[in-house]
PDB file of C-alpha atoms and ligand atoms in Angstrom:
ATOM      1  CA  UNK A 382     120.271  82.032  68.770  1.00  0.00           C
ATOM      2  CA  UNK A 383     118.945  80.611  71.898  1.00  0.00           C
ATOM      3  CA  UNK A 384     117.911  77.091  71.571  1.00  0.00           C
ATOM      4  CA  UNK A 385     115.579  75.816  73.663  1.00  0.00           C
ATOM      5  CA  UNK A 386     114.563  72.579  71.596  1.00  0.00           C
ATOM      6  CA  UNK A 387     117.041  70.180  70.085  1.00  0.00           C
ATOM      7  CA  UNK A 388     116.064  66.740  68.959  1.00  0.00           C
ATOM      8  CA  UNK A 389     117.392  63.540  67.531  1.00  0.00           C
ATOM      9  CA  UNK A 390     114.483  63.945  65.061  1.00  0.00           C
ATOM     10  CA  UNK A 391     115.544  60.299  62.961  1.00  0.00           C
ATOM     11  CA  UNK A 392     118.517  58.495  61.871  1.00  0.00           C
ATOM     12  CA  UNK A 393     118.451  57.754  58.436  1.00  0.00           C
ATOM     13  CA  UNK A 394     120.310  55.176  55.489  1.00  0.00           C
ATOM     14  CA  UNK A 395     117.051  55.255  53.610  1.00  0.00           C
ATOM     15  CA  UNK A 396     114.385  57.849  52.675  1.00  0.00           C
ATOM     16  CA  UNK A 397     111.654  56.070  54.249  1.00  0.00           C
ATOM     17  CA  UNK A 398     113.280  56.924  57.555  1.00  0.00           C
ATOM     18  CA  UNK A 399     113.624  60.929  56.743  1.00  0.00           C
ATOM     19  CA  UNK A 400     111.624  63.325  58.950  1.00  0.00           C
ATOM     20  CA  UNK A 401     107.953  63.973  57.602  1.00  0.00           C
ATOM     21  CA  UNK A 402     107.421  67.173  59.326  1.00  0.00           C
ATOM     22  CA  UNK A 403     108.811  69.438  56.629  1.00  0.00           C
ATOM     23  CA  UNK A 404     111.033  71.894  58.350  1.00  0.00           C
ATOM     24  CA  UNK A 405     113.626  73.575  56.498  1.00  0.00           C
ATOM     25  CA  UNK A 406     117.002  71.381  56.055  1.00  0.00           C
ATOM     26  CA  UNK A 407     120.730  72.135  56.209  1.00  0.00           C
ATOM     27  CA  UNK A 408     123.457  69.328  55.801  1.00  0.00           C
ATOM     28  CA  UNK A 409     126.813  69.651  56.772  1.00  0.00           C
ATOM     29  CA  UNK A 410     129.002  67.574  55.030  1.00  0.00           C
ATOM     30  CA  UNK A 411     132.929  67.279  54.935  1.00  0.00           C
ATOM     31  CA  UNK A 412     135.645  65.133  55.433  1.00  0.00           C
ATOM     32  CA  UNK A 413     135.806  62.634  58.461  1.00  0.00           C
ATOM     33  CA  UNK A 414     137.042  63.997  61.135  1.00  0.00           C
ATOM     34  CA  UNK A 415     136.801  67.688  59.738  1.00  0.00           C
ATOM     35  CA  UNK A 416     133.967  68.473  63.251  1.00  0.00           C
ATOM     36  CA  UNK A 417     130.995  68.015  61.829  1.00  0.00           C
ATOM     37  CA  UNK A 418     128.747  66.588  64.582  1.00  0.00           C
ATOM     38  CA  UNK A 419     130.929  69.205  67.152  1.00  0.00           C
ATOM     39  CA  UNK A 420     129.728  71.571  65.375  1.00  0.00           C
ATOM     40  CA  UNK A 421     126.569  70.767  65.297  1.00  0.00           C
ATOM     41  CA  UNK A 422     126.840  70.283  69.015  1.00  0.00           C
ATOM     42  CA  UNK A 423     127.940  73.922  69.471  1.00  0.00           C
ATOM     43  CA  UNK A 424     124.903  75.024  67.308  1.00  0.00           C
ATOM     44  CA  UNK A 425     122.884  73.067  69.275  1.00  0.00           C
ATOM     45  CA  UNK A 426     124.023  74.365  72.951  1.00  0.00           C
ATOM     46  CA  UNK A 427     124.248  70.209  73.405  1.00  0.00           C
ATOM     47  CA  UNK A 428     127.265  69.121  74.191  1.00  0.00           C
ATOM     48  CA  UNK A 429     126.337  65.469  73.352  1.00  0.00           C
ATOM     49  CA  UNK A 430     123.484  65.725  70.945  1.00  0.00           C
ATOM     50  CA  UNK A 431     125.432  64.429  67.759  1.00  0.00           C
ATOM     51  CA  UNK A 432     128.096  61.528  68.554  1.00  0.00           C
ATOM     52  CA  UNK A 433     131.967  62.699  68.254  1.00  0.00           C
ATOM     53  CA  UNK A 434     135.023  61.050  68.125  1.00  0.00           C
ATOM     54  CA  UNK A 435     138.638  61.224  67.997  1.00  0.00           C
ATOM     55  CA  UNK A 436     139.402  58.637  65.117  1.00  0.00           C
ATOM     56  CA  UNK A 437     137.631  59.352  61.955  1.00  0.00           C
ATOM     57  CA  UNK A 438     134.941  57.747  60.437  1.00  0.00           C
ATOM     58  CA  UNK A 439     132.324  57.837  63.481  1.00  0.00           C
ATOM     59  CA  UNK A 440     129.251  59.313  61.519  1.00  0.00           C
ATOM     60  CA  UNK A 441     128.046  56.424  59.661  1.00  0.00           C
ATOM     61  CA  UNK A 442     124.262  57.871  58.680  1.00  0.00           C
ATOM     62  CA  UNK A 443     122.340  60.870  58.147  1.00  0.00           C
ATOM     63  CA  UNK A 444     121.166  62.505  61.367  1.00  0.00           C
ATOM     64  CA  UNK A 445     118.792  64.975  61.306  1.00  0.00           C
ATOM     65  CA  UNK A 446     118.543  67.358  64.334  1.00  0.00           C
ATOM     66  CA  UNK A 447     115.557  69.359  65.243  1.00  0.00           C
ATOM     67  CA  UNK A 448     116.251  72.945  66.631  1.00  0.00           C
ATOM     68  CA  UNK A 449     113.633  74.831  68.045  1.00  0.00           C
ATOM     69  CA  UNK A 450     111.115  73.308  65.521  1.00  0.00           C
ATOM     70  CA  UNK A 451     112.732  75.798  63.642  1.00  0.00           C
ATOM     71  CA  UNK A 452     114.651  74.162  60.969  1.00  0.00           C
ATOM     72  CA  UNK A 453     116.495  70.864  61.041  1.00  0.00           C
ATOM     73  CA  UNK A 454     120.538  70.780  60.638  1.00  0.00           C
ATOM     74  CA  UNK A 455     121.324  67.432  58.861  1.00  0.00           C
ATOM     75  CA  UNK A 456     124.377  65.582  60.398  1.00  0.00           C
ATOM     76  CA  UNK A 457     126.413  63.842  57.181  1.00  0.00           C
ATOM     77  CA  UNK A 458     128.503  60.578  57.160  1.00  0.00           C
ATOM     78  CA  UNK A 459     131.811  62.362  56.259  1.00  0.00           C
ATOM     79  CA  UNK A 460     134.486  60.773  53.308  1.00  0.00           C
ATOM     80  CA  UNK A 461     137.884  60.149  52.797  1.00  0.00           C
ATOM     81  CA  UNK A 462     138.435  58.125  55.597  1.00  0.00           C
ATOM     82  CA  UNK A 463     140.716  55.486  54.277  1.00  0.00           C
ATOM     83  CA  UNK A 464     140.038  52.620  56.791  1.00  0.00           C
ATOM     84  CA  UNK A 465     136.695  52.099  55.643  1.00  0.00           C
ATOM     85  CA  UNK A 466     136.381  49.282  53.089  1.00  0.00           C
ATOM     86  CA  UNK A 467     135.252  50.958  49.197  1.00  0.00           C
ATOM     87  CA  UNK A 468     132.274  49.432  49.285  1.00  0.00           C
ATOM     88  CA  UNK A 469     131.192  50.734  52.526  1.00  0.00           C
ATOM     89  CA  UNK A 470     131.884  54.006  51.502  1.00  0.00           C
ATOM     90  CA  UNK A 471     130.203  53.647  48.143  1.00  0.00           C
ATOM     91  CA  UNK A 472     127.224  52.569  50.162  1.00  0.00           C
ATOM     92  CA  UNK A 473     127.455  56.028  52.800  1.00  0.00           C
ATOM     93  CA  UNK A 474     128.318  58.194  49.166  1.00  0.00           C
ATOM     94  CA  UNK A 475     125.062  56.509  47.627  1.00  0.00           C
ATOM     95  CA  UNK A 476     123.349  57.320  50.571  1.00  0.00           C
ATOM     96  CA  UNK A 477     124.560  60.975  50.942  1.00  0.00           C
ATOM     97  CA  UNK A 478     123.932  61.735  47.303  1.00  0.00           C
ATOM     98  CA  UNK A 479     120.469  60.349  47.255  1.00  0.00           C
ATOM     99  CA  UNK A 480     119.653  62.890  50.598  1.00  0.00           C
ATOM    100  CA  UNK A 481     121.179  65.625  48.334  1.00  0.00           C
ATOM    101  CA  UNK A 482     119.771  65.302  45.150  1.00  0.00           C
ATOM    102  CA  UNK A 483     116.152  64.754  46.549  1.00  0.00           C
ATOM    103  CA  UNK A 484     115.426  66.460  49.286  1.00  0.00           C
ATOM    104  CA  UNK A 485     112.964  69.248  48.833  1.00  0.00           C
ATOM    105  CA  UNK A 486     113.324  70.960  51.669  1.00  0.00           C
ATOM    106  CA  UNK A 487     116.888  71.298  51.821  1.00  0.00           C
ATOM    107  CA  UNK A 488     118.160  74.505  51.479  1.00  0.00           C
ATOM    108  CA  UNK A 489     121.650  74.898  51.664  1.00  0.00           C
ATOM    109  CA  UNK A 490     124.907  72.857  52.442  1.00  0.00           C
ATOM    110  CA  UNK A 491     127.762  73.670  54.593  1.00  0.00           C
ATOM    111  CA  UNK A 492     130.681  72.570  53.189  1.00  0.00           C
ATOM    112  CA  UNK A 493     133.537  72.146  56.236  1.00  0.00           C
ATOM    113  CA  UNK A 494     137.350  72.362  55.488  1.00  0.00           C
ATOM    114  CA  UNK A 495     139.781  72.281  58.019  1.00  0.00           C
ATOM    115  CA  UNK A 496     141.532  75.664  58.463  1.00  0.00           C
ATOM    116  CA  UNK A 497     144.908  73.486  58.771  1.00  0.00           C
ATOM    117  CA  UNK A 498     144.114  71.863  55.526  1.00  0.00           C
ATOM    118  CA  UNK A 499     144.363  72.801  52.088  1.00  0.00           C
ATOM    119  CA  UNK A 500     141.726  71.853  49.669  1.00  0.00           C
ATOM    120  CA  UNK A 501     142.008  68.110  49.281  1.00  0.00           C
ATOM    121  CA  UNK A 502     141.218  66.181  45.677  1.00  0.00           C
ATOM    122  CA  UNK A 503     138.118  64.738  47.867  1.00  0.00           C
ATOM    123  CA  UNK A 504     136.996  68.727  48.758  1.00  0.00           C
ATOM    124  CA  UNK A 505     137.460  69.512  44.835  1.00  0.00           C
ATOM    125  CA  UNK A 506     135.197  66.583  44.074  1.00  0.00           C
ATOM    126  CA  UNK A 507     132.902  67.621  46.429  1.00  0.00           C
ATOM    127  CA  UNK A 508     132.536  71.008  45.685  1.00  0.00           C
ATOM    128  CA  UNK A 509     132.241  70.394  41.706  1.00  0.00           C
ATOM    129  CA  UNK A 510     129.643  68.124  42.680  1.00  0.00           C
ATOM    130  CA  UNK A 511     127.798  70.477  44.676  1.00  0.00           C
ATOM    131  CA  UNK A 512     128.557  72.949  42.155  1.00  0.00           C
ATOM    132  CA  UNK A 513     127.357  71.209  39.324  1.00  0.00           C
ATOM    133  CA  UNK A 514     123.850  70.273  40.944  1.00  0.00           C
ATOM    134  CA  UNK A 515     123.815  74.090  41.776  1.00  0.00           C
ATOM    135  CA  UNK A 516     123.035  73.660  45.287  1.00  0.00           C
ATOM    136  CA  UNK A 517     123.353  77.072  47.785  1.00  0.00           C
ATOM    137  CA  UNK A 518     126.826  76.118  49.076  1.00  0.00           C
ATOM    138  CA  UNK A 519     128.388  77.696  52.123  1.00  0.00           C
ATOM    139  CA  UNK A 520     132.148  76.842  53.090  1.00  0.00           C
ATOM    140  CA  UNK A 521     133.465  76.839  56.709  1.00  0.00           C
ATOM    141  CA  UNK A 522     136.880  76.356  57.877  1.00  0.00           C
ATOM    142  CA  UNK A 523     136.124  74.626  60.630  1.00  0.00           C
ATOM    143  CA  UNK A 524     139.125  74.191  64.225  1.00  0.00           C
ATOM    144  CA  UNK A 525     140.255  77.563  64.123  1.00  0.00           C
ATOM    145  CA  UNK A 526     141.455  77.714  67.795  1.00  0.00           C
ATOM    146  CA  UNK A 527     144.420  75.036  66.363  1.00  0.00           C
ATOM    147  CA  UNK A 528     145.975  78.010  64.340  1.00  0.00           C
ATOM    148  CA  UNK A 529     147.581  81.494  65.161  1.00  0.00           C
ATOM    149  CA  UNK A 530     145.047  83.674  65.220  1.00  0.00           C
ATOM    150  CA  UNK A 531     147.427  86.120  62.969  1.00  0.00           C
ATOM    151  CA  UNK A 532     147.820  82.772  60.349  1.00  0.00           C
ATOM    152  CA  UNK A 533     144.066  82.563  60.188  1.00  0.00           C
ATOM    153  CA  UNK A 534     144.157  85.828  57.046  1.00  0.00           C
ATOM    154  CA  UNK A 535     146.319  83.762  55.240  1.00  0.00           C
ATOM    155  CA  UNK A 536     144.923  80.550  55.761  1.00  0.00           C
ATOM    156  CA  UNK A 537     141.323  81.438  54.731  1.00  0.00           C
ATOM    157  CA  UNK A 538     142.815  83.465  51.685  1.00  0.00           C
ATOM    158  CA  UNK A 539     145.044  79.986  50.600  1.00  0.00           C
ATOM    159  CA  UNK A 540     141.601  77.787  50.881  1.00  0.00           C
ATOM    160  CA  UNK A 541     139.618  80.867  48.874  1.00  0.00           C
ATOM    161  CA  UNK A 542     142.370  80.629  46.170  1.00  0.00           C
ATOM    162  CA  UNK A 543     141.674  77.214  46.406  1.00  0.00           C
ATOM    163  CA  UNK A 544     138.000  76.706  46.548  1.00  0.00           C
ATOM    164  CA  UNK A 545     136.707  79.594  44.540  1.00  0.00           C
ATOM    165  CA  UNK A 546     133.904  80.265  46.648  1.00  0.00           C
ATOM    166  CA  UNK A 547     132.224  83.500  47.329  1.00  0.00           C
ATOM    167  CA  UNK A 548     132.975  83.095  51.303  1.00  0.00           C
ATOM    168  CA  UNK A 549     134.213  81.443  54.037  1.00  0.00           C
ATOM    169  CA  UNK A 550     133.233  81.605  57.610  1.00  0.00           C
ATOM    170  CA  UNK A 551     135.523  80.267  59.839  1.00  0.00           C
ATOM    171  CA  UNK A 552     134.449  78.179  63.170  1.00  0.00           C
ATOM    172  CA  UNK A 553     135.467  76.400  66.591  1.00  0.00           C
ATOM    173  CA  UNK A 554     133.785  74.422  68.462  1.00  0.00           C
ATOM    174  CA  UNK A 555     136.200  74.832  71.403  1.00  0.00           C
ATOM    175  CA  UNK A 556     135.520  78.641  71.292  1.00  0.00           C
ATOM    176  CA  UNK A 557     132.283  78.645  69.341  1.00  0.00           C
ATOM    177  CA  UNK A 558     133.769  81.491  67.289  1.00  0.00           C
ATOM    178  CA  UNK A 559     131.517  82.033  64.335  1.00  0.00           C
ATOM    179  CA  UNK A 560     128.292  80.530  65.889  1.00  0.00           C
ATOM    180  CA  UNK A 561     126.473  83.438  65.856  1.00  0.00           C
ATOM    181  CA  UNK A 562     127.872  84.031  62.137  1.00  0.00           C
ATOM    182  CA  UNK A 563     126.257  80.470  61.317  1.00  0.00           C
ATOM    183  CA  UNK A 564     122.914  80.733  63.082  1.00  0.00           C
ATOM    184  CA  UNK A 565     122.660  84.380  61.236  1.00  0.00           C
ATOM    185  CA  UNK A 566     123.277  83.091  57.855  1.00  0.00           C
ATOM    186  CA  UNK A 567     120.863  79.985  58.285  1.00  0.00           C
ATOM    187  CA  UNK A 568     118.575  81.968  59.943  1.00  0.00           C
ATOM    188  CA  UNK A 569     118.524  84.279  56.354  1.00  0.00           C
ATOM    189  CA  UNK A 570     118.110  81.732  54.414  1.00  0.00           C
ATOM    190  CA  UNK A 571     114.302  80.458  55.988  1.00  0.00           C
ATOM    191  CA  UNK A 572     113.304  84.041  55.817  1.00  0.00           C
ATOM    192  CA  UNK A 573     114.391  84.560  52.331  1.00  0.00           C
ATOM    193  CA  UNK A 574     112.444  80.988  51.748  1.00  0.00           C
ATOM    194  CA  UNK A 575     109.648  81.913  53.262  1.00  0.00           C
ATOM    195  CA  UNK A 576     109.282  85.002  51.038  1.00  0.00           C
ATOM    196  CA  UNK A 577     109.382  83.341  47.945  1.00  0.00           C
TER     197      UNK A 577
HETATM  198  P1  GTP B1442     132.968  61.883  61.179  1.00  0.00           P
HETATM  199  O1  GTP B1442     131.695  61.677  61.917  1.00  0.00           O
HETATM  200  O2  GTP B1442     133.938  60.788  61.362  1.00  0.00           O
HETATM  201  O3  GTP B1442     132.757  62.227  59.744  1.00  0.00           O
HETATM  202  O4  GTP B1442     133.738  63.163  61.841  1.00  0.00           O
HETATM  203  P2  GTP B1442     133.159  64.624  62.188  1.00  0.00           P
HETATM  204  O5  GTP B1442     133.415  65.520  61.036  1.00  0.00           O
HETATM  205  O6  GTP B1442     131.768  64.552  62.693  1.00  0.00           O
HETATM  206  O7  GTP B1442     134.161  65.095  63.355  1.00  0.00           O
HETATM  207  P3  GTP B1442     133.895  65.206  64.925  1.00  0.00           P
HETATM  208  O8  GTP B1442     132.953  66.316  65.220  1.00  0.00           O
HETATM  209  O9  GTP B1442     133.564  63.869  65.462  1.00  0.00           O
HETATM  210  O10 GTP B1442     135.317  65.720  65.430  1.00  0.00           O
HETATM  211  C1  GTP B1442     136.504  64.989  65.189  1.00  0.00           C
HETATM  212  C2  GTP B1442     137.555  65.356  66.229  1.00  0.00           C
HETATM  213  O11 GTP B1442     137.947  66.712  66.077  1.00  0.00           O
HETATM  214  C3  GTP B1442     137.072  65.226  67.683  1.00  0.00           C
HETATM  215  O12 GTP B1442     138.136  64.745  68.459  1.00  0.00           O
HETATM  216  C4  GTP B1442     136.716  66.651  68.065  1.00  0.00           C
HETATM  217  O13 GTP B1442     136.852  66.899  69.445  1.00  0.00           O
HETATM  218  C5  GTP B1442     137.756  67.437  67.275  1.00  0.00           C
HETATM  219  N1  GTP B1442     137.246  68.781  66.931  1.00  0.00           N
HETATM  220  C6  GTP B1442     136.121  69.061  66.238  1.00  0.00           C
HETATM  221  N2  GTP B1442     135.954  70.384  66.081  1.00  0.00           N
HETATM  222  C7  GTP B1442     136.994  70.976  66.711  1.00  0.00           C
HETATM  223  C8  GTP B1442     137.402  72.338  66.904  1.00  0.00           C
HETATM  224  O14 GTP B1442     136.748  73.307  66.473  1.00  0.00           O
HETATM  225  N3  GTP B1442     138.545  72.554  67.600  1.00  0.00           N
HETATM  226  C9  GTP B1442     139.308  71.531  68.079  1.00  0.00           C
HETATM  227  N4  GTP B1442     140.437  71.834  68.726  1.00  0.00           N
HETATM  228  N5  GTP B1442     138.966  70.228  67.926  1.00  0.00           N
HETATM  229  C10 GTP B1442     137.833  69.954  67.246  1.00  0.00           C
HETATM  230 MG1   MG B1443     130.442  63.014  62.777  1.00  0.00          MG
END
């Protein structure tokens, strides 16, 4: 997709300071550090739209990103980073879960796991969360350009075993492999929203 309009719509810790304009949502949400706001940047064509870092942890509330006035993509805090203190990241989980569990408009979350990575205990919790609210749940393994490109088969097959999901699309941000995948499958999901 060719985007022509991307926007720092509103930074949010509180509902009050959501977006009012009602476009479709989709949050990305993962661990720190997994390339969340890159790839957001890559879906974007921005190359400095959403803030990204080398040490974890940089993502500290929900950005929402207008694209084309199309649909917004929703820019998580991520978890598991361990320098954090627990009750700061009680406060960005609280925060998270209340976007989740109330947004209307949201319509599906992207889940990112780092091809290197298995499944961690944090991913599990994650996904029975998401799993348990029922939410439309869509897993990327995310840095593929930092494996062997004949390991990537086996890699997505070990997180598959792991996760139990239906699919996984896998994504760079140095190569934007799987943009096109991404933008495709959001892209499906409006229309098939629209129709209801
Ligand atoms: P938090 O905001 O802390 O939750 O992290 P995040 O998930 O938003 O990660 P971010 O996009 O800031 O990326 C973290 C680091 O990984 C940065 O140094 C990125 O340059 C790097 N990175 C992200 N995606 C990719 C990728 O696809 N390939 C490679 N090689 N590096 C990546
Ligand atoms: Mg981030």
């Amino acid at each position: 997709m060719n985007v022509n309009y991307a926007e720092l719509a509103a930074t949010a810790v509180k509902p009050e300071q959501y977006p009012t304009a009602g476009l479709p949502e989709f949050a990305f949400i993962g661990k720190s550090n997994v390339g969340k706001s890159s790839l957001l940047n890559v879906m974007a064509e921005r190359k400095t739209l959403a803030r990204t870092s080398n040490s974890p942890g940089k993502t500290r509330t929900i950005n929402f990103y207008n694209i084309n006035n199309i649909c917004m993509l929703v820019d998580l805090p991520g978890y598991g980073y361990a320098k954090v203190s627990r009750l700061e990241s009680e406060k960005w989980g609280k925060m998270t879960e209340r976007y989740l569990l109330n947004r209307k408009q949201l319509l599906a979350v992207f889940l990112l796991l780092d091809i290197r990575h298995g499944l961690s205990a944090l991913d599990r919790q994650m996904l029975d969360w998401l799993e348990h609210y029922s939410f439309d749940i869509v897993t990327v393994a995310t840095k593929s350009d930092k494996v062997k490109r004949s390991t990537i088969p086996y890699r997505l097959k070990l997180l598959n075993d792991s996760a139990q999901v239906s699919s996984i699309l896998t994504f760079s941000s140095e190569t934007r492999e799987g943009r096109k995948y991404l933008w495709d499958t959001i892209l499906k999901k409006i229309q098939d929203n629209y129709r209801l």
